[in-house]
Short mmCIF file of C-alpha atoms in Angstrom, two decimals:
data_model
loop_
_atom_site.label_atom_id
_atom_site.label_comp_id
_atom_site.label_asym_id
_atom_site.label_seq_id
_atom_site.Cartn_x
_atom_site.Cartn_y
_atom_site.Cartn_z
CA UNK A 1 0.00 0.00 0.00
CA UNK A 2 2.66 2.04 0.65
CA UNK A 3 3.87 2.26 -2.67
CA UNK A 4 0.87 3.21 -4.08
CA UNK A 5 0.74 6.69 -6.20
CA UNK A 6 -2.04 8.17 -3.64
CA UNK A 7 -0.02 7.66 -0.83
CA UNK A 8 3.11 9.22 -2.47
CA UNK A 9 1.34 12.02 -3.42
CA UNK A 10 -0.26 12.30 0.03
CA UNK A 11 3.26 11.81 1.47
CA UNK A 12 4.57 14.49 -0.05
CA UNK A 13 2.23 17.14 0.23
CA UNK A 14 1.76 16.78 3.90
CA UNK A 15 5.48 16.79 4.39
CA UNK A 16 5.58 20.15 2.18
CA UNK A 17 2.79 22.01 4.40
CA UNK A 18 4.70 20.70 7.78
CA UNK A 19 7.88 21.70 6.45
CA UNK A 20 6.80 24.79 5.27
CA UNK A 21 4.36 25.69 8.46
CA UNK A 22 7.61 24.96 10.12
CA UNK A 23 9.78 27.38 7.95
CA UNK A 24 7.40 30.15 8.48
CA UNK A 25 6.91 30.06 11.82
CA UNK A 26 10.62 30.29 12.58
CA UNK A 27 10.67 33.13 9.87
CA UNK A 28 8.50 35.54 11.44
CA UNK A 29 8.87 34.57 15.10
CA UNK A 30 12.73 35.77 14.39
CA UNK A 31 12.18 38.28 11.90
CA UNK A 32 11.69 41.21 14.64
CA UNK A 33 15.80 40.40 16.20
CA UNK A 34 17.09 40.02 13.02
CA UNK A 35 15.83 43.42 11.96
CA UNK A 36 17.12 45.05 14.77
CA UNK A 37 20.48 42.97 14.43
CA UNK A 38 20.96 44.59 11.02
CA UNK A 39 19.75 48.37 12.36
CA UNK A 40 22.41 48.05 14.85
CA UNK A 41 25.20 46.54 12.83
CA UNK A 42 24.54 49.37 9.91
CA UNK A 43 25.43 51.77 12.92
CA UNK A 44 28.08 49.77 13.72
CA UNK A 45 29.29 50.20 10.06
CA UNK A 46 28.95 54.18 9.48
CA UNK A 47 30.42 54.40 12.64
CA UNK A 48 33.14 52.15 12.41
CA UNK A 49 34.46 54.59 9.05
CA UNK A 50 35.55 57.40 11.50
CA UNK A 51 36.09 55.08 14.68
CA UNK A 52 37.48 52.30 16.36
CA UNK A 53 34.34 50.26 17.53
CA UNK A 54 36.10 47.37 18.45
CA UNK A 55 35.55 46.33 22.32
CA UNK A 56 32.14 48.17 22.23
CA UNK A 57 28.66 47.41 22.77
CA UNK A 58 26.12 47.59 20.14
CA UNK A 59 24.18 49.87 22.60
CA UNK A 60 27.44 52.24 23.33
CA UNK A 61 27.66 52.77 19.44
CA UNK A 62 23.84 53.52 19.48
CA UNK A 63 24.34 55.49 21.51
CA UNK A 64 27.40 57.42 19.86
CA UNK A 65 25.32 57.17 16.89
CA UNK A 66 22.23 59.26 17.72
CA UNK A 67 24.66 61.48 19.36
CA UNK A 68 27.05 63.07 16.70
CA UNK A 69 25.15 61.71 13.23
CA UNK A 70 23.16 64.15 11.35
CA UNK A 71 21.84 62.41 8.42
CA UNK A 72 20.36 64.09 5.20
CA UNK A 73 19.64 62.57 1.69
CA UNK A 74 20.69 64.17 -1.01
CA UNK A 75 20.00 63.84 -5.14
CA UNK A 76 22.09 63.83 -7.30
CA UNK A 77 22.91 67.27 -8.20
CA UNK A 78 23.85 67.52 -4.92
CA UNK A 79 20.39 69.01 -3.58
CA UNK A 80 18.80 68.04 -0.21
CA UNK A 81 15.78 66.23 -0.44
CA UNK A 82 13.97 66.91 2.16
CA UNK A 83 11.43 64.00 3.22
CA UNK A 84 13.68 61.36 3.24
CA UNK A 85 15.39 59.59 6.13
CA UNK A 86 18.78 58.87 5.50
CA UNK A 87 19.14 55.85 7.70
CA UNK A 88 15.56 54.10 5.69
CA UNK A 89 17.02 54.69 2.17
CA UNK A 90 18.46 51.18 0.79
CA UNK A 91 21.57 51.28 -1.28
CA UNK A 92 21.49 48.41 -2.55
CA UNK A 93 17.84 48.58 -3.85
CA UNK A 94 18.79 52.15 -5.03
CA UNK A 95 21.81 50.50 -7.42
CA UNK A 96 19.11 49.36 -9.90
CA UNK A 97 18.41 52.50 -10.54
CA UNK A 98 20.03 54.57 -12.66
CA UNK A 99 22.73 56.80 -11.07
CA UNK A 100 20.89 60.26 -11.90
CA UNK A 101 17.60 58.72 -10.20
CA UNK A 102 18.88 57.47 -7.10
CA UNK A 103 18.40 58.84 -3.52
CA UNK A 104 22.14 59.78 -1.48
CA UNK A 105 22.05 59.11 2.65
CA UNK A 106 24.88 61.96 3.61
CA UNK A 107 26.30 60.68 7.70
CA UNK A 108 27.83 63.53 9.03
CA UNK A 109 29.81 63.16 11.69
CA UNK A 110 29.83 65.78 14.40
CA UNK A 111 32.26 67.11 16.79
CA UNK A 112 31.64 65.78 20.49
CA UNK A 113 32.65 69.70 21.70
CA UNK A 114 30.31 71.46 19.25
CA UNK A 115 27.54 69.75 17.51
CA UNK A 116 27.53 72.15 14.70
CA UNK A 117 30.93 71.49 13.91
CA UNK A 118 31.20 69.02 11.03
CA UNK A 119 34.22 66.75 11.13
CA UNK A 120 34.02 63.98 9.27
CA UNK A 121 31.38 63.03 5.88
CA UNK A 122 30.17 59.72 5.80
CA UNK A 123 29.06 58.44 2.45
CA UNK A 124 27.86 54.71 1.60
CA UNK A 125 29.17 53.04 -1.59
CA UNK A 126 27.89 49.89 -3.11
CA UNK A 127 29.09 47.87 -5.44
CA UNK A 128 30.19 43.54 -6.86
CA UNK A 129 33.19 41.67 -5.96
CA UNK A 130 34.46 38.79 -7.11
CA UNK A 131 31.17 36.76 -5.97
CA UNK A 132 28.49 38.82 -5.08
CA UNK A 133 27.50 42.33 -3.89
CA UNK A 134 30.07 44.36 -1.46
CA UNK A 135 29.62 47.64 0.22
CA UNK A 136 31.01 50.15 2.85
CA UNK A 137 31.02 53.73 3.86
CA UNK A 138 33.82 56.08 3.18
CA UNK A 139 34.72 59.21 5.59
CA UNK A 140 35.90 62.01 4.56
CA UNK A 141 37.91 64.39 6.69
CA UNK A 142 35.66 68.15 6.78
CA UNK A 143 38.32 69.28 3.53
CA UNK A 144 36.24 66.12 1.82
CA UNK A 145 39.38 65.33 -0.08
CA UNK A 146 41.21 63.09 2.54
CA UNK A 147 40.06 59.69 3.44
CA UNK A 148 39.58 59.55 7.34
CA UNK A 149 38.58 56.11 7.09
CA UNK A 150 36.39 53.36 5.49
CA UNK A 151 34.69 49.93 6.52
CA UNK A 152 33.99 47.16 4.01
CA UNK A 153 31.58 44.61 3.86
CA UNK A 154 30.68 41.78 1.84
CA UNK A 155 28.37 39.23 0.84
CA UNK A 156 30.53 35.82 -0.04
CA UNK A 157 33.83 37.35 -0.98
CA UNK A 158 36.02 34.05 -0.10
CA UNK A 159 37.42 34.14 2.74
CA UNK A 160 41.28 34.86 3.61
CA UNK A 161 41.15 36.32 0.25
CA UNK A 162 38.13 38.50 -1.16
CA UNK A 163 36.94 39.03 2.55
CA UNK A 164 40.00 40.51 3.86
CA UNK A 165 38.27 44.44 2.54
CA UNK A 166 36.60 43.53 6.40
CA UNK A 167 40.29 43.26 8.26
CA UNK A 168 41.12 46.83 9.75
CA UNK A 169 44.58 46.11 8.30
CA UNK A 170 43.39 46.65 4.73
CA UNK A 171 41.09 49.44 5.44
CA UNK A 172 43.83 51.17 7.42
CA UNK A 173 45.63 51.77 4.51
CA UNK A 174 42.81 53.68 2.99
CA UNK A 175 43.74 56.49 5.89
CA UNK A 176 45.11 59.76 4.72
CA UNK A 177 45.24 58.81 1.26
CA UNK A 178 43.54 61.59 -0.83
CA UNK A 179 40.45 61.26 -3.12
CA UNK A 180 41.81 63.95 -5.93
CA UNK A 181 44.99 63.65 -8.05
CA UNK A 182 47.49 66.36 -8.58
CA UNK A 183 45.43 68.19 -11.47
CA UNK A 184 42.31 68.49 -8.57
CA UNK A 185 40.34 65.11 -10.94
CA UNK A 186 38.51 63.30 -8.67
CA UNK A 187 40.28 59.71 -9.02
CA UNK A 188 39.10 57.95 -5.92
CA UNK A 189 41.44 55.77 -4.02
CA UNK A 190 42.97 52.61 -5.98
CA UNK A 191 44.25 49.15 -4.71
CA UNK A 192 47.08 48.32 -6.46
CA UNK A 193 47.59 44.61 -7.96
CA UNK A 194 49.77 42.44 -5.43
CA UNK A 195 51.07 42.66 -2.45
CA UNK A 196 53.93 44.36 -1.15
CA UNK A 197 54.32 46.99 -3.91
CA UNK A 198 57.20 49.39 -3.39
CA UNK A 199 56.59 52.72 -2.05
CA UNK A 200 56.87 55.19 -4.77
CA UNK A 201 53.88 53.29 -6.35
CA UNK A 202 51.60 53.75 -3.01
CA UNK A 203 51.01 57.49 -3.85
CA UNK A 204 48.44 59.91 -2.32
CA UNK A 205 45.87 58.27 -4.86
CA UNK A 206 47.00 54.30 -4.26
CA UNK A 207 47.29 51.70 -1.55
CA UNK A 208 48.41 48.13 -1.67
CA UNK A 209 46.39 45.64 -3.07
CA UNK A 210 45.72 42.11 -1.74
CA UNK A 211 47.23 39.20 -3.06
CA UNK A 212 45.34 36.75 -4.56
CA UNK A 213 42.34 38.93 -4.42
CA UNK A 214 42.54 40.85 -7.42
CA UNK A 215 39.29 41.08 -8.70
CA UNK A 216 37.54 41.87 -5.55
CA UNK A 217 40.13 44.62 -5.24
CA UNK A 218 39.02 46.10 -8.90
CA UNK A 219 35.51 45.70 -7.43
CA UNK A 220 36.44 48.01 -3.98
CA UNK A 221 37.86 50.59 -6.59
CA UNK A 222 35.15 50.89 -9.30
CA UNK A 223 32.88 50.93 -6.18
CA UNK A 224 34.65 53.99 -4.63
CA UNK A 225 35.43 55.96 -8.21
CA UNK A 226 31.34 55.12 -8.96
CA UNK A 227 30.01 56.51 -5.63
CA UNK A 228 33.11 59.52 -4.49
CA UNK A 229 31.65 60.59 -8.39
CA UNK A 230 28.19 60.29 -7.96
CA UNK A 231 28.68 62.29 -4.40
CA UNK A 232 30.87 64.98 -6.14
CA UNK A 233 28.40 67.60 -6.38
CA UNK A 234 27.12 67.56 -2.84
CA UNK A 235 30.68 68.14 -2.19
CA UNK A 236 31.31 71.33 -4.09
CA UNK A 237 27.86 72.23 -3.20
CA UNK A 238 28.98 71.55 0.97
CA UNK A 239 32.68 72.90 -0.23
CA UNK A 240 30.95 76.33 -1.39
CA UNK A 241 28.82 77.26 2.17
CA UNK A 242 31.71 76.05 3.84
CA UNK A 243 34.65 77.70 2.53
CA UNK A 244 34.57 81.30 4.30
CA UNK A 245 35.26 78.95 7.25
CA UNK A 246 38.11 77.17 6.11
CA UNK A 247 39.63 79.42 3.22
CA UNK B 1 38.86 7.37 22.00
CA UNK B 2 39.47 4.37 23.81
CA UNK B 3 38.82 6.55 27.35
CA UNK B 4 35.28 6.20 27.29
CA UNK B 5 33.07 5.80 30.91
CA UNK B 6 32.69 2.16 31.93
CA UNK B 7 30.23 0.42 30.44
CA UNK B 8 26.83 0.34 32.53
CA UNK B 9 25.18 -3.07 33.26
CA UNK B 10 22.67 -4.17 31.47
CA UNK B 11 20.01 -4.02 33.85
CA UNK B 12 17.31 -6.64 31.77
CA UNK B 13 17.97 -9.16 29.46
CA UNK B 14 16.06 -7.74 26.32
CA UNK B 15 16.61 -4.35 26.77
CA UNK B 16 19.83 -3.01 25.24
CA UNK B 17 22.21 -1.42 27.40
CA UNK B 18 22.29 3.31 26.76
CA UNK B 19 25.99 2.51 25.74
CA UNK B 20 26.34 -0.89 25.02
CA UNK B 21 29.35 -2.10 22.89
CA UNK B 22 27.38 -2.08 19.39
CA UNK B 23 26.42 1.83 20.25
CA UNK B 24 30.06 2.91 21.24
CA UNK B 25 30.90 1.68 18.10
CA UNK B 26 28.53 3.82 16.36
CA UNK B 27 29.69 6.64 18.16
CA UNK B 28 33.15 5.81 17.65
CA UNK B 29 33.53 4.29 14.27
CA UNK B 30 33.17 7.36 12.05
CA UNK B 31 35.73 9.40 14.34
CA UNK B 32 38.84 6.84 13.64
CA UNK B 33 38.67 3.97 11.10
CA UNK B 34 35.72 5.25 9.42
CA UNK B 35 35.37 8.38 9.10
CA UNK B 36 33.81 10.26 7.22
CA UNK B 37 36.52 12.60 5.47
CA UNK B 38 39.50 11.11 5.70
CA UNK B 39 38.39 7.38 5.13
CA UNK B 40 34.97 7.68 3.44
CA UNK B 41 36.47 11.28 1.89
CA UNK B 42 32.96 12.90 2.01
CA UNK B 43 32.31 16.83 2.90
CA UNK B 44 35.91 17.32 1.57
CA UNK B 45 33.77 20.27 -0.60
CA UNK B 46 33.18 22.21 3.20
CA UNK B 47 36.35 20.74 4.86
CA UNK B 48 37.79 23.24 2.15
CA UNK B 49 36.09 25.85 2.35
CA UNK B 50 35.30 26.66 5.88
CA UNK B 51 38.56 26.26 6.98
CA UNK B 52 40.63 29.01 6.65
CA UNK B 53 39.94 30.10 10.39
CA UNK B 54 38.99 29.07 13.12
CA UNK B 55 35.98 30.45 14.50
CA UNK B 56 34.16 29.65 11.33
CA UNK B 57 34.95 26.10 11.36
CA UNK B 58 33.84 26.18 14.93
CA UNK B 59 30.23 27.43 13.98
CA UNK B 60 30.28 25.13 11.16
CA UNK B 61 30.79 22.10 13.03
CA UNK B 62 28.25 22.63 15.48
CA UNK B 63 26.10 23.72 12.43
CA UNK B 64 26.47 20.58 10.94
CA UNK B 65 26.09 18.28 14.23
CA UNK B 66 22.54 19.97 14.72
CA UNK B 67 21.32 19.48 11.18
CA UNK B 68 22.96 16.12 11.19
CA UNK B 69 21.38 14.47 14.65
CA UNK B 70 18.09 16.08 14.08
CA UNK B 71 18.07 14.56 10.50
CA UNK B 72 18.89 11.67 11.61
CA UNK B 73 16.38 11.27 14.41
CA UNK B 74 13.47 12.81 11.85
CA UNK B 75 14.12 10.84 8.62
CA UNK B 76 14.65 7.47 11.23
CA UNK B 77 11.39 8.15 13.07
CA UNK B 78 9.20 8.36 9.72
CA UNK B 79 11.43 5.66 8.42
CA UNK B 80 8.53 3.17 7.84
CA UNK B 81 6.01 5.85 6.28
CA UNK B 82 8.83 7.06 3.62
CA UNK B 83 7.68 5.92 0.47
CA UNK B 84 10.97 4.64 -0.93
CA UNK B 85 10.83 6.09 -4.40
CA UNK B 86 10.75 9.97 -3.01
CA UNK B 87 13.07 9.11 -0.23
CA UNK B 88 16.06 11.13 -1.40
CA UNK B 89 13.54 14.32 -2.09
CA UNK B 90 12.05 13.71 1.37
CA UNK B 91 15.63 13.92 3.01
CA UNK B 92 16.38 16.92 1.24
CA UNK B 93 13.59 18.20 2.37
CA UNK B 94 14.00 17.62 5.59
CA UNK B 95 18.05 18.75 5.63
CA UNK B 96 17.00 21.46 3.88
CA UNK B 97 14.24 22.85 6.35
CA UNK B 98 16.92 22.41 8.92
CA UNK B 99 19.88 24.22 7.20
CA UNK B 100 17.16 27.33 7.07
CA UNK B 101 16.30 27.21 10.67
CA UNK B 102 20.18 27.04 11.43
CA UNK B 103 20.48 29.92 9.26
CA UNK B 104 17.70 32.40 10.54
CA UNK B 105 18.41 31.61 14.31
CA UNK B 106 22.44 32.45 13.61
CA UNK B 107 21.40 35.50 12.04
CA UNK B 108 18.98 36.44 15.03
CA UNK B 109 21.39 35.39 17.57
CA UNK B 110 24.78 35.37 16.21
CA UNK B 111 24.73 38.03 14.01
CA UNK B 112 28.40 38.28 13.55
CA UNK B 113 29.45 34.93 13.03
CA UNK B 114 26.52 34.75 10.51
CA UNK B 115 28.77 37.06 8.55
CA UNK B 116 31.54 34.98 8.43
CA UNK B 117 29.55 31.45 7.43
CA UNK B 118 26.27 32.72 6.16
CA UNK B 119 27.43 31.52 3.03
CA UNK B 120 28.50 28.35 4.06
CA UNK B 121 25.49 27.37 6.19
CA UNK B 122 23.44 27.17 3.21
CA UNK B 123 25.81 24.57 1.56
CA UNK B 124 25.27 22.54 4.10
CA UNK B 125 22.21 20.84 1.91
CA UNK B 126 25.08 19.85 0.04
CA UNK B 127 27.46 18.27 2.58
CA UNK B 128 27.69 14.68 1.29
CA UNK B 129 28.43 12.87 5.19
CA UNK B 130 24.51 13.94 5.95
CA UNK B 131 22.69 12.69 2.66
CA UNK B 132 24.86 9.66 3.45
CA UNK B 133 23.91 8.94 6.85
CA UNK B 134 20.49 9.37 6.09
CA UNK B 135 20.62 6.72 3.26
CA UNK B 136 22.73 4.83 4.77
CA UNK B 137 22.16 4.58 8.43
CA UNK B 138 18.79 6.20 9.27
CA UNK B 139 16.43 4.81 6.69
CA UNK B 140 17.32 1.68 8.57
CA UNK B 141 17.75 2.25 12.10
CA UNK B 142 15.92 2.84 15.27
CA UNK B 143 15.63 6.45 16.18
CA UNK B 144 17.96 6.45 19.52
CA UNK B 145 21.08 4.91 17.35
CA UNK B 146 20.68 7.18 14.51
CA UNK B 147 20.88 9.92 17.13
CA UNK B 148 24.25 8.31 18.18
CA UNK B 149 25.34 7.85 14.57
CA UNK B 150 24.74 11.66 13.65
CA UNK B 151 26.57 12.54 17.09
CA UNK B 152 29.25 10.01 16.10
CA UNK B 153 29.63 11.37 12.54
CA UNK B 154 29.64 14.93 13.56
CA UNK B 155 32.61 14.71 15.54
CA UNK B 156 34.22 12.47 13.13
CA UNK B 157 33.73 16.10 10.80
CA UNK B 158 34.42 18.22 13.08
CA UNK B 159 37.74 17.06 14.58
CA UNK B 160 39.13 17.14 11.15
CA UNK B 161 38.07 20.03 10.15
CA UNK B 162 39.22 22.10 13.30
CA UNK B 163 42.66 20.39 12.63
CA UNK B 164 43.14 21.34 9.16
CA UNK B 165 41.47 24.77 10.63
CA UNK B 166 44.13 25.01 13.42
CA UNK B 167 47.27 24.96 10.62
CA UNK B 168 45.52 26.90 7.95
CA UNK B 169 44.60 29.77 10.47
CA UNK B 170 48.32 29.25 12.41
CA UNK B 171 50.41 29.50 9.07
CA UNK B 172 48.16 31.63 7.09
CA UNK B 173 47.15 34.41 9.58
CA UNK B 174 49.45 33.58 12.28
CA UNK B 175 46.64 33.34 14.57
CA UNK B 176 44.18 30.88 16.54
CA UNK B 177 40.75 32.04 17.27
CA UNK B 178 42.01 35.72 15.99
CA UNK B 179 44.56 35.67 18.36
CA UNK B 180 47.85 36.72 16.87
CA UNK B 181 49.66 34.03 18.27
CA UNK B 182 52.92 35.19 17.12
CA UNK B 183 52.72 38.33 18.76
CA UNK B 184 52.03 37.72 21.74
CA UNK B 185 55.19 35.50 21.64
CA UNK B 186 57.15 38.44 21.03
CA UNK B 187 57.55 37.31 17.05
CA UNK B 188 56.57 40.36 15.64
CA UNK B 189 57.24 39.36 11.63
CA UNK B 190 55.91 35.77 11.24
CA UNK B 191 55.82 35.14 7.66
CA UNK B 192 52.10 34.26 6.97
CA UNK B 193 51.61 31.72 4.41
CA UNK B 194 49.50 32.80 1.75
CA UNK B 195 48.94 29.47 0.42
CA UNK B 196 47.29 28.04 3.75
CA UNK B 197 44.82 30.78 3.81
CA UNK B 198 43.48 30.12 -0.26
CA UNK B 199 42.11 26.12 -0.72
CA UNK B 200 45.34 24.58 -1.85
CA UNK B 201 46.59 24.79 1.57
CA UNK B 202 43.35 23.10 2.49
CA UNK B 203 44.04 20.59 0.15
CA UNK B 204 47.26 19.49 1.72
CA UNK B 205 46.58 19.45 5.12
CA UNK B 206 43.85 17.21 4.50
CA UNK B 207 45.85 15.39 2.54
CA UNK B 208 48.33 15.03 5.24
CA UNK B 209 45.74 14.10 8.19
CA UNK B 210 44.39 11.70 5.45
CA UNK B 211 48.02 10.11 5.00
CA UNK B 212 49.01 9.91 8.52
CA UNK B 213 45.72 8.30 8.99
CA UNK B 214 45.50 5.43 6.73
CA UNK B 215 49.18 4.90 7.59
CA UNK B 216 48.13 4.44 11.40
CA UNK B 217 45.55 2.21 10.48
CA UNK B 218 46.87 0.12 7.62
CA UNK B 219 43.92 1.25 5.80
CA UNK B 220 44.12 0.91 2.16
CA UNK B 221 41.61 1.05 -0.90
CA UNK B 222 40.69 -1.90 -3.20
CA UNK B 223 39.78 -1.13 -6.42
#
């Protein structure tokens, strides 16, 4: 009897509804952490551009967070659109879009003495490794030319390799470099290919590349041209009310 | 694995003893003469790519012990009601389901370490050892020794992989656990081996523990 096609048939559609019930239930009874899990580690993420956040609490950097980020979104001529929230606009849905369409969160990152004081810009960027999507936010020091600092992230770079753009070795070497070449061209930051590349090649404009990770590394630096360009007006537009300050 | 508690008494003549000498041998088989990567060379797929560090491997291996035991225990429970021409699709289903639920509570709990093996959770599905237990072991066997199996397989995986973990993150990071090792030695420059930290290296380790295996146990393939 057991063989029979009724019972297989039977068989296999009950196991499908228990199975799925099962699925479901575990889905949404976890879907409420999980969302806060990712809320805090995007915090974690801007913040960890312009800080050390190792050794603290996910509630300390929340903390930090509401603290000394102003977010705004801008367009991309650089204008301020008002009624979005910076923190609910998703880059990586935003990608599909075309680059003139999209919406641009803008972190700024406040002085702890005065809150008006900007110190460092925090932009995301968003872009494909070697296997899959990989993303980060970049800091710029309040001159918006020099890199303060930047965190990676990825989706299955391969790890030891690819997924080395997450050590704080790599992204160190992003600090200080500048984001403009001699002739004032926006040129982003670039990973050279290799490892251990002599000196006079790591410029202000270059950094060291990762061995054996070479096309994840050409992914980081079309990501960072692509978004430090798409950003560029925003910064001349910030550069211009700023610049009785700081010229 | 030969200090194991004393074995308990069998307290009625029918009744099998928890740990009688037939279930320490399920337990203990697939960690020494058969196990399931070096001697049955299954999972070699995740053995390689897991393994670069340690904490990683770590999650794995527990990953893989829960999806393995509780596979185990459901496909040998509904053994009899299994119509055996959609077995295989009914134990995918079933590793599959549990592979997910591994997956969302890691990412509501463990958010970090789902970072580093979120990828690799999912390919679980695919790890050979646990379509192979189920076929082999728990479409045939009571529900309390296909428990003991899964445990026994799991740790056959797992001690391998941590080992070929251990080197790969040691010579390829210079670290255990993300501990820089070397450092705290006082040997500042360690030359990290690139190789350990891409497959190859995997690749050789394994096929080192693999060698000084077989060689232990005089175990060699017929053809």
């Amino acid at each position: 009897m057991q063989q029979s096609n009724a019972y297989i048939i039977a068989f296999a559609t009950g196991l499908t509804i228990v199975l799925g019930g099962l699925l479901s239930i575990t889905a949404v009874s976890l879907k409420d952490r999980q969302q806060r899990e990712v809320k805090l580690e995007t915090r974690k993420q801007i913040l960890s551009a312009v800080m050390n956040v190792e050794g603290k609490s996910k509630q300390e950097l929340s903390e930090i967070y509401d603290k000394r980020i102003a977010s705004i979104t801008v367009n991309y001529d650089g204008e301020i659109i008002e009624d979005v929230v910076a923190e609910e606009v998703k880059v990586d849905k935003q990608y599909k879009l075309k680059p003139e369409d999209r919406n641009y969160p803008v972190f700024k990152f406040m002085s702890e003495a005065d809150p008006n004081k900007l110190e460092a810009v925090i932009v995301p960027v968003y872009g494909f490794g070697l296997w899959d999507y990989i993303w980060g936010y970049v800091a710029l020091e309040e001159n918006l030319s020099t890199v303060k600092g930047v965190s990676f992230d990825h989706k299955a770079e391969t790890p030891g390799l690819g997924a080395r753009i997450t050590d704080s070795e790599i992204q160190q070497r992003y600090q200080g470099k500048n984001i403009y070449d001699q002739s004032g061209e926006l040129v982003a930051v670039k990973m050279l290919k290799g490892e251990s590349n002599s000196e006079d090649k790591k410029d202000m404009n270059h950094i060291d590349g990762m061995s054996g990770a070479t096309i994840t590394g050409n992914g980081v630096n079309d990501m960072l041209k692509n978004y430090l360009t798409y950003y560029e007006s925003y910064f001349k537009s910030l550069k211009g009310t700023s610049s009785m300050s700081s010229l | 694995m030969s200090t194991e508690t004393a074995e308990k008494t069998v307290e009625k003549a029918k009744s099998e003893a928890l740990l009688s000498k037939r279930r320490k041998r399920i337990i203990s088989d697939p960690l020494d003469d058969d196990n399931p990567i070096t001697v049955q060379v299954l999972g070699i797929c995740s053995a390689l790519a897991v393994t670069a560090k340690l904490e990683p491997t770590f999650v794995m291996a527990i990953a893989v012990m829960f999806v393995i035991v509780f596979s185990n225990l459901i496909i040998s429970v509904l053994r009899n009601a299994i119509p055996q021409r959609i077995r295989i699709i009914v134990q995918l289903g079933v590793v599959a389901s549990l592979v997910i639920v591994v997956d969302q509570v890691l990412k509501a709990y463990l958010y970090d370490v789902s970072k580093v093996v979120g990828v690799y959770v999912g390919l679980i599905i695919t790890n050979c050892i646990i379509m192979g237990r189920l076929e082999a072991f728990a479409m045939g066997n009571k529900p309390y020794d296909s428990i003991l199996d899964g445990f026994g397989s799991a740790f056959g995986y797992a001690w391998v992989i941590l080992i070929v973990a251990f080197f790969r993150e040691l010579l390829g990071s210079g670290s255990l656990f993300n501990f820089k090792v070397f450092e705290a030695i006082g040997w500042n420059n360690f030359p990290t081996n690139g190789l350990m930290t891409s497959p190859v290296g995997a690749f050789l380790v394994i096929g080192i523990v693999i060698w000084v295996q077989r060689w232990r146990n005089g175990y060699v393939e017929h053809s």
